[in-house]
Amino acid sequence: EVYIQFFGNAFAQAATTFVSQNYGAKKHDRCAKTVKIALAECISVTVILSVVVFTFGRVFLRIFTNDNAVIELAMRRMIYTLLFKFIQCVMDIMVGVLQGYGYTLVPAFISVFGVCGTRLLWILLVFPHFGTLESIMIIYPITQTIASVCHTFCYLLFKKKH
């Protein structure tokens, strides 16, 4: 799973670089094109890799353990982390784009409060009522969606302003 994230990070870093260069050169059309291309490529690669890893998950997990109970728990976890990984692409690309435009604090605050803060509240308030793996794993796609929407909203505000 973390190896798939490396690809997402690479696309986000590329988006930061291309947006900042083109924004500095006053080529705003290229900035918008970069956002579209980075999102499309990141989501495509992430979906393909996630499907491959999920499909062969049990085989890959056998590298680390032969315990069937552990493998089943890991597969249940993968449902929430891999099958929704594409949402993190939106979050990462939007953070990279905003950073490329020179806005670093806004995405940092959104990530800290939208992801970390929400997860902590979930663990404190919701998880104790259910206490299952699923009740803790579902917060991953929820927080990634919240942050993605907030980051995208900030990007659209910036784009409208400039």
Coordinates of N, CA and C in Angstrom, one line a residue:
E1 N 0.8 -1.2 0.0 CA 0.0 0.0 0.0 C 0.9 1.3 0.0
V2 N 1.9 1.2 0.8 CA 2.7 2.4 0.9 C 3.5 2.7 -0.4
Y3 N 3.8 1.6 -1.1 CA 4.5 1.7 -2.4 C 3.5 2.4 -3.5
I4 N 2.3 2.1 -3.4 CA 1.3 2.8 -4.3 C 1.3 4.3 -3.9
Q5 N 1.4 4.6 -2.6 CA 1.4 6.0 -2.2 C 2.6 6.8 -2.8
F6 N 3.7 6.1 -3.0 CA 4.9 6.7 -3.6 C 4.6 7.3 -4.9
F7 N 3.8 6.5 -5.7 CA 3.5 7.0 -7.0 C 2.6 8.3 -6.9
G8 N 1.6 8.3 -6.0 CA 0.8 9.5 -5.8 C 1.6 10.7 -5.4
N9 N 2.6 10.4 -4.5 CA 3.5 11.5 -4.1 C 4.3 12.1 -5.2
A10 N 4.7 11.2 -6.1 CA 5.5 11.6 -7.3 C 4.7 12.5 -8.2
F11 N 3.4 12.1 -8.4 CA 2.6 13.0 -9.2 C 2.3 14.3 -8.5
A12 N 2.1 14.3 -7.2 CA 1.9 15.6 -6.5 C 3.1 16.5 -6.6
Q13 N 4.3 15.9 -6.4 CA 5.5 16.7 -6.5 C 5.7 17.3 -7.9
A14 N 5.3 16.5 -8.9 CA 5.4 16.9 -10.3 C 4.4 18.1 -10.5
A15 N 3.2 18.0 -10.0 CA 2.2 19.0 -10.1 C 2.7 20.3 -9.4
T16 N 3.3 20.2 -8.3 CA 3.9 21.4 -7.6 C 4.9 22.0 -8.5
T17 N 5.8 21.2 -9.0 CA 6.9 21.8 -9.8 C 6.4 22.5 -11.1
F18 N 5.5 21.8 -11.8 CA 5.0 22.3 -13.1 C 4.1 23.6 -12.9
V19 N 3.3 23.5 -11.8 CA 2.4 24.6 -11.5 C 3.2 25.9 -11.1
S20 N 4.2 25.6 -10.2 CA 5.0 26.8 -9.8 C 5.8 27.4 -10.9
Q21 N 6.4 26.6 -11.8 CA 7.1 27.1 -12.9 C 6.2 27.9 -13.9
N22 N 5.1 27.3 -14.2 CA 4.2 28.0 -15.1 C 3.5 29.2 -14.5
Y23 N 3.2 29.1 -13.3 CA 2.6 30.3 -12.6 C 3.6 31.4 -12.5
G24 N 4.8 31.1 -12.3 CA 5.9 32.1 -12.3 C 6.1 32.7 -13.7
A25 N 5.9 31.9 -14.7 CA 6.0 32.4 -16.1 C 4.7 33.0 -16.6
K26 N 3.7 33.1 -15.8 CA 2.4 33.7 -16.1 C 1.7 32.9 -17.2
K27 N 1.9 31.6 -17.2 CA 1.3 30.7 -18.2 C 0.2 29.9 -17.5
H28 N -0.9 30.6 -17.1 CA -2.0 30.1 -16.3 C -2.7 28.9 -17.0
D29 N -2.8 29.0 -18.3 CA -3.4 27.9 -19.1 C -2.7 26.6 -18.8
R30 N -1.3 26.6 -18.7 CA -0.6 25.4 -18.5 C -0.8 24.9 -17.1
C31 N -1.0 25.9 -16.1 CA -1.3 25.4 -14.8 C -2.5 24.6 -14.7
A32 N -3.6 25.1 -15.4 CA -4.8 24.3 -15.4 C -4.7 23.0 -16.1
K33 N -3.9 23.0 -17.1 CA -3.7 21.7 -17.9 C -2.9 20.7 -17.0
T34 N -1.9 21.3 -16.2 CA -1.2 20.4 -15.3 C -2.0 19.7 -14.3
V35 N -3.0 20.5 -13.7 CA -3.9 19.9 -12.7 C -4.7 18.8 -13.3
K36 N -5.2 19.0 -14.5 CA -6.0 17.9 -15.2 C -5.2 16.7 -15.5
I37 N -4.0 16.9 -16.0 CA -3.1 15.8 -16.4 C -2.7 15.0 -15.1
A38 N -2.3 15.8 -14.1 CA -1.8 15.1 -12.9 C -2.9 14.3 -12.2
L39 N -4.1 14.9 -12.1 CA -5.2 14.1 -11.6 C -5.5 12.8 -12.4
A40 N -5.6 13.0 -13.7 CA -5.9 11.8 -14.5 C -4.8 10.7 -14.4
E41 N -3.5 11.1 -14.4 CA -2.5 10.2 -14.4 C -2.4 9.5 -13.0
C42 N -2.5 10.3 -12.0 CA -2.4 9.8 -10.6 C -3.5 8.8 -10.3
I43 N -4.7 9.2 -10.7 CA -5.9 8.3 -10.4 C -5.8 7.0 -11.2
S44 N -5.4 7.2 -12.5 CA -5.2 6.0 -13.3 C -4.2 5.0 -12.8
V45 N -3.0 5.5 -12.5 CA -2.0 4.6 -12.0 C -2.4 4.0 -10.6
T46 N -2.9 4.8 -9.8 CA -3.3 4.4 -8.4 C -4.4 3.3 -8.5
V47 N -5.4 3.5 -9.4 CA -6.5 2.5 -9.5 C -5.9 1.2 -10.0
I48 N -5.1 1.3 -11.0 CA -4.5 0.0 -11.6 C -3.7 -0.7 -10.6
L49 N -2.8 0.0 -9.9 CA -1.9 -0.6 -8.9 C -2.8 -1.2 -7.7
S50 N -3.8 -0.4 -7.3 CA -4.6 -0.9 -6.2 C -5.4 -2.1 -6.5
V51 N -5.9 -2.2 -7.7 CA -6.6 -3.4 -8.2 C -5.6 -4.6 -8.2
V52 N -4.4 -4.4 -8.7 CA -3.4 -5.5 -8.8 C -3.1 -6.0 -7.4
V53 N -2.7 -5.0 -6.5 CA -2.3 -5.4 -5.2 C -3.5 -6.1 -4.4
F54 N -4.7 -5.6 -4.6 CA -5.9 -6.2 -3.9 C -6.1 -7.6 -4.5
T55 N -6.1 -7.7 -5.8 CA -6.3 -9.0 -6.4 C -5.3 -10.1 -6.0
F56 N -4.1 -9.7 -5.9 CA -3.0 -10.6 -5.4 C -2.6 -10.4 -4.0
G57 N -3.5 -9.8 -3.2 CA -3.2 -9.4 -1.8 C -2.7 -10.6 -1.0
R58 N -3.5 -11.7 -1.1 CA -3.1 -12.9 -0.3 C -1.7 -13.4 -0.6
V59 N -1.4 -13.4 -1.9 CA -0.1 -13.8 -2.3 C 1.0 -12.9 -1.7
F60 N 0.8 -11.6 -1.9 CA 1.8 -10.6 -1.3 C 1.9 -10.7 0.2
L61 N 0.8 -10.9 0.9 CA 0.8 -11.0 2.3 C 1.5 -12.3 2.8
R62 N 1.5 -13.3 2.0 CA 2.3 -14.5 2.4 C 3.8 -14.3 2.5
I63 N 4.3 -13.2 1.9 CA 5.7 -12.8 2.1 C 6.0 -12.5 3.5
F64 N 5.0 -11.9 4.2 CA 5.2 -11.5 5.6 C 4.7 -12.4 6.6
T65 N 3.6 -13.2 6.3 CA 3.1 -14.1 7.3 C 2.4 -15.3 6.6
N66 N 2.3 -16.4 7.4 CA 1.5 -17.5 6.9 C 0.2 -17.7 7.7
D67 N 0.0 -16.8 8.7 CA -1.1 -16.9 9.6 C -2.4 -16.4 8.8
N68 N -3.3 -17.3 8.6 CA -4.5 -17.0 7.8 C -5.4 -15.9 8.4
A69 N -5.4 -15.9 9.8 CA -6.2 -14.9 10.5 C -5.6 -13.5 10.2
V70 N -4.3 -13.4 10.2 CA -3.6 -12.1 10.0 C -3.9 -11.7 8.5
I71 N -3.8 -12.6 7.6 CA -4.0 -12.3 6.2 C -5.4 -11.9 6.0
E72 N -6.4 -12.5 6.6 CA -7.8 -12.0 6.4 C -8.0 -10.6 7.0
L73 N -7.4 -10.3 8.1 CA -7.5 -9.0 8.7 C -6.9 -8.0 7.7
A74 N -5.7 -8.3 7.2 CA -5.0 -7.4 6.3 C -5.9 -7.2 5.0
M75 N -6.5 -8.2 4.5 CA -7.4 -8.1 3.3 C -8.6 -7.2 3.6
R76 N -9.2 -7.3 4.8 CA -10.3 -6.5 5.2 C -9.8 -5.0 5.3
R77 N -8.6 -4.8 5.8 CA -8.0 -3.5 5.8 C -7.8 -2.9 4.4
M78 N -7.3 -3.7 3.5 CA -7.1 -3.3 2.2 C -8.3 -2.8 1.5
I79 N -9.5 -3.3 1.8 CA -10.7 -2.8 1.3 C -10.8 -1.3 1.5
Y80 N -10.5 -0.8 2.6 CA -10.6 0.6 3.0 C -9.4 1.4 2.5
T81 N -8.3 0.8 2.5 CA -7.1 1.6 2.1 C -6.8 1.6 0.6
L82 N -7.0 0.5 0.0 CA -6.6 0.4 -1.4 C -7.8 0.8 -2.4
L83 N -9.0 0.3 -2.1 CA -10.1 0.5 -3.0 C -10.5 2.0 -3.0
F84 N -10.1 2.7 -2.0 CA -10.5 4.2 -2.0 C -9.2 5.0 -2.1
K85 N -8.1 4.4 -2.5 CA -6.9 5.2 -2.6 C -6.9 6.3 -3.6
F86 N -7.8 6.2 -4.6 CA -7.9 7.2 -5.7 C -8.3 8.5 -5.1
I87 N -9.0 8.5 -4.0 CA -9.5 9.7 -3.3 C -8.2 10.5 -2.8
Q88 N -7.3 9.8 -2.3 CA -6.0 10.4 -1.8 C -5.3 11.1 -3.0
C89 N -5.4 10.6 -4.2 CA -4.8 11.3 -5.3 C -5.4 12.7 -5.4
V90 N -6.6 12.9 -5.3 CA -7.2 14.2 -5.4 C -6.7 15.1 -4.3
M91 N -6.6 14.6 -3.1 CA -6.1 15.3 -2.0 C -4.6 15.7 -2.2
D92 N -3.8 14.8 -2.6 CA -2.4 15.0 -2.8 C -2.1 16.0 -4.0
I93 N -2.8 15.8 -5.1 CA -2.6 16.7 -6.2 C -3.0 18.1 -5.9
M94 N -4.2 18.2 -5.2 CA -4.6 19.6 -4.9 C -3.7 20.3 -3.9
V95 N -3.1 19.5 -3.0 CA -2.1 20.1 -2.0 C -0.9 20.5 -2.9
G96 N -0.4 19.7 -3.7 CA 0.7 20.0 -4.6 C 0.5 21.3 -5.4
V97 N -0.7 21.3 -6.0 CA -1.1 22.5 -6.9 C -1.1 23.8 -6.0
L98 N -1.8 23.7 -4.9 CA -1.8 24.9 -4.0 C -0.4 25.3 -3.6
Q99 N 0.4 24.4 -3.3 CA 1.8 24.7 -2.9 C 2.5 25.3 -4.1
G100 N 2.2 24.8 -5.3 CA 2.8 25.4 -6.5 C 2.4 26.8 -6.7
Y101 N 1.2 27.2 -6.3 CA 0.8 28.6 -6.4 C 1.3 29.4 -5.2
G102 N 2.0 28.8 -4.3 CA 2.6 29.5 -3.2 C 1.8 29.5 -1.9
Y103 N 0.7 28.7 -1.9 CA -0.1 28.6 -0.7 C 0.3 27.3 0.0
T104 N 1.0 27.5 1.1 CA 1.4 26.3 1.8 C 0.7 26.1 3.2
L105 N 0.3 27.2 3.8 CA -0.4 27.0 5.1 C -1.8 26.5 5.0
V106 N -2.5 27.0 4.0 CA -3.9 26.5 3.9 C -4.0 25.0 3.7
P107 N -3.3 24.4 2.8 CA -3.4 22.9 2.7 C -2.9 22.2 3.9
A108 N -1.9 22.8 4.6 CA -1.4 22.2 5.8 C -2.5 22.2 6.9
F109 N -3.2 23.3 7.1 CA -4.2 23.4 8.1 C -5.4 22.4 7.7
I110 N -5.7 22.4 6.4 CA -6.8 21.5 6.0 C -6.4 20.0 6.3
S111 N -5.2 19.7 6.0 CA -4.7 18.3 6.2 C -4.7 18.0 7.7
V112 N -4.2 18.9 8.5 CA -4.1 18.6 9.9 C -5.5 18.5 10.6
F113 N -6.3 19.4 10.3 CA -7.7 19.4 10.9 C -8.6 18.5 10.2
G114 N -8.6 18.5 8.9 CA -9.5 17.7 8.1 C -9.2 16.2 8.1
V115 N -8.0 15.8 8.2 CA -7.6 14.4 8.3 C -7.2 14.0 9.7
C116 N -6.2 14.6 10.3 CA -5.8 14.2 11.6 C -6.8 14.5 12.7
G117 N -7.3 15.7 12.7 CA -8.3 16.1 13.7 C -9.6 15.2 13.6
T118 N -10.0 15.0 12.4 CA -11.3 14.2 12.3 C -11.0 12.8 12.7
R119 N -9.9 12.2 12.4 CA -9.5 10.9 12.8 C -9.5 10.7 14.3
L120 N -8.8 11.7 14.9 CA -8.8 11.7 16.4 C -10.1 11.7 17.0
L121 N -11.0 12.6 16.5 CA -12.4 12.7 17.0 C -13.1 11.4 16.8
W122 N -12.9 10.8 15.7 CA -13.6 9.6 15.4 C -13.2 8.5 16.4
I123 N -11.9 8.4 16.6 CA -11.4 7.4 17.5 C -11.9 7.6 18.9
L124 N -12.0 8.9 19.3 CA -12.5 9.2 20.7 C -14.0 9.1 20.8
L125 N -14.8 9.4 19.8 CA -16.2 9.5 19.9 C -17.0 8.4 19.3
V126 N -16.5 7.9 18.1 CA -17.3 6.9 17.4 C -16.8 5.4 17.6
F127 N -15.5 5.3 17.5 CA -14.9 3.9 17.6 C -15.3 3.2 18.9
P128 N -15.3 3.8 20.1 CA -15.7 3.1 21.3 C -17.1 2.5 21.2
H129 N -18.0 3.0 20.4 CA -19.3 2.4 20.3 C -19.4 1.2 19.5
F130 N -18.4 1.0 18.6 CA -18.5 -0.2 17.7 C -17.3 -1.1 18.0
G131 N -16.1 -0.6 18.1 CA -14.9 -1.4 18.4 C -14.5 -2.4 17.4
T132 N -14.9 -2.2 16.1 CA -14.5 -3.2 15.1 C -13.4 -2.6 14.2
L133 N -12.8 -3.5 13.5 CA -11.8 -3.0 12.5 C -12.4 -2.1 11.4
E134 N -13.6 -2.5 11.0 CA -14.3 -1.7 10.0 C -14.6 -0.3 10.5
S135 N -15.0 -0.3 11.8 CA -15.4 1.0 12.3 C -14.2 2.0 12.5
I136 N -13.1 1.5 12.5 CA -11.9 2.3 12.5 C -11.3 2.6 11.1
M137 N -11.4 1.6 10.2 CA -10.9 1.8 8.9 C -11.7 2.7 8.0
I138 N -13.0 2.8 8.2 CA -13.9 3.6 7.4 C -13.6 5.1 7.5
I139 N -12.9 5.5 8.5 CA -12.5 6.9 8.7 C -11.5 7.3 7.6
Y140 N -10.7 6.3 7.1 CA -9.7 6.7 6.1 C -10.3 7.3 4.9
P141 N -11.2 6.7 4.2 CA -11.8 7.3 3.0 C -12.7 8.5 3.4
I142 N -13.3 8.5 4.5 CA -14.1 9.7 5.0 C -13.2 10.9 5.1
T143 N -12.1 10.8 5.8 CA -11.2 12.0 6.0 C -10.5 12.4 4.7
Q144 N -10.2 11.4 3.9 CA -9.6 11.8 2.6 C -10.6 12.5 1.7
T145 N -11.8 12.1 1.8 CA -12.9 12.8 1.0 C -13.1 14.2 1.5
I146 N -13.2 14.4 2.8 CA -13.3 15.7 3.4 C -12.2 16.6 3.0
A147 N -11.0 16.2 3.2 CA -9.8 17.0 2.8 C -9.8 17.3 1.3
S148 N -10.1 16.3 0.5 CA -10.1 16.5 -1.0 C -11.1 17.5 -1.4
V149 N -12.2 17.5 -0.8 CA -13.3 18.5 -1.1 C -12.8 19.9 -0.7
C150 N -12.2 20.0 0.5 CA -11.7 21.3 1.0 C -10.6 21.8 0.2
H151 N -9.6 21.0 -0.2 CA -8.5 21.4 -1.0 C -9.0 21.8 -2.4
T152 N -9.9 21.0 -3.0 CA -10.4 21.4 -4.3 C -11.2 22.7 -4.2
F153 N -12.0 22.9 -3.2 CA -12.7 24.2 -3.0 C -11.7 25.4 -3.0
C154 N -10.6 25.2 -2.2 CA -9.5 26.2 -2.1 C -8.9 26.5 -3.5
Y155 N -8.6 25.4 -4.2 CA -8.1 25.6 -5.6 C -9.0 26.3 -6.5
L156 N -10.3 26.0 -6.4 CA -11.3 26.7 -7.3 C -11.4 28.2 -6.9
L157 N -11.4 28.4 -5.6 CA -11.4 29.8 -5.1 C -10.2 30.6 -5.6
F158 N -9.0 30.0 -5.5 CA -7.8 30.6 -6.0 C -7.9 30.9 -7.5
K159 N -8.3 29.9 -8.2 CA -8.4 30.0 -9.7 C -9.4 31.1 -10.1
K160 N -10.5 31.2 -9.4 CA -11.5 32.2 -9.7 C -11.0 33.6 -9.4
K161 N -10.2 33.7 -8.3 CA -9.6 35.0 -7.9 C -8.5 35.4 -8.9
H162 N -7.8 34.5 -9.5 CA -6.7 34.9 -10.4 C -7.1 34.6 -11.8

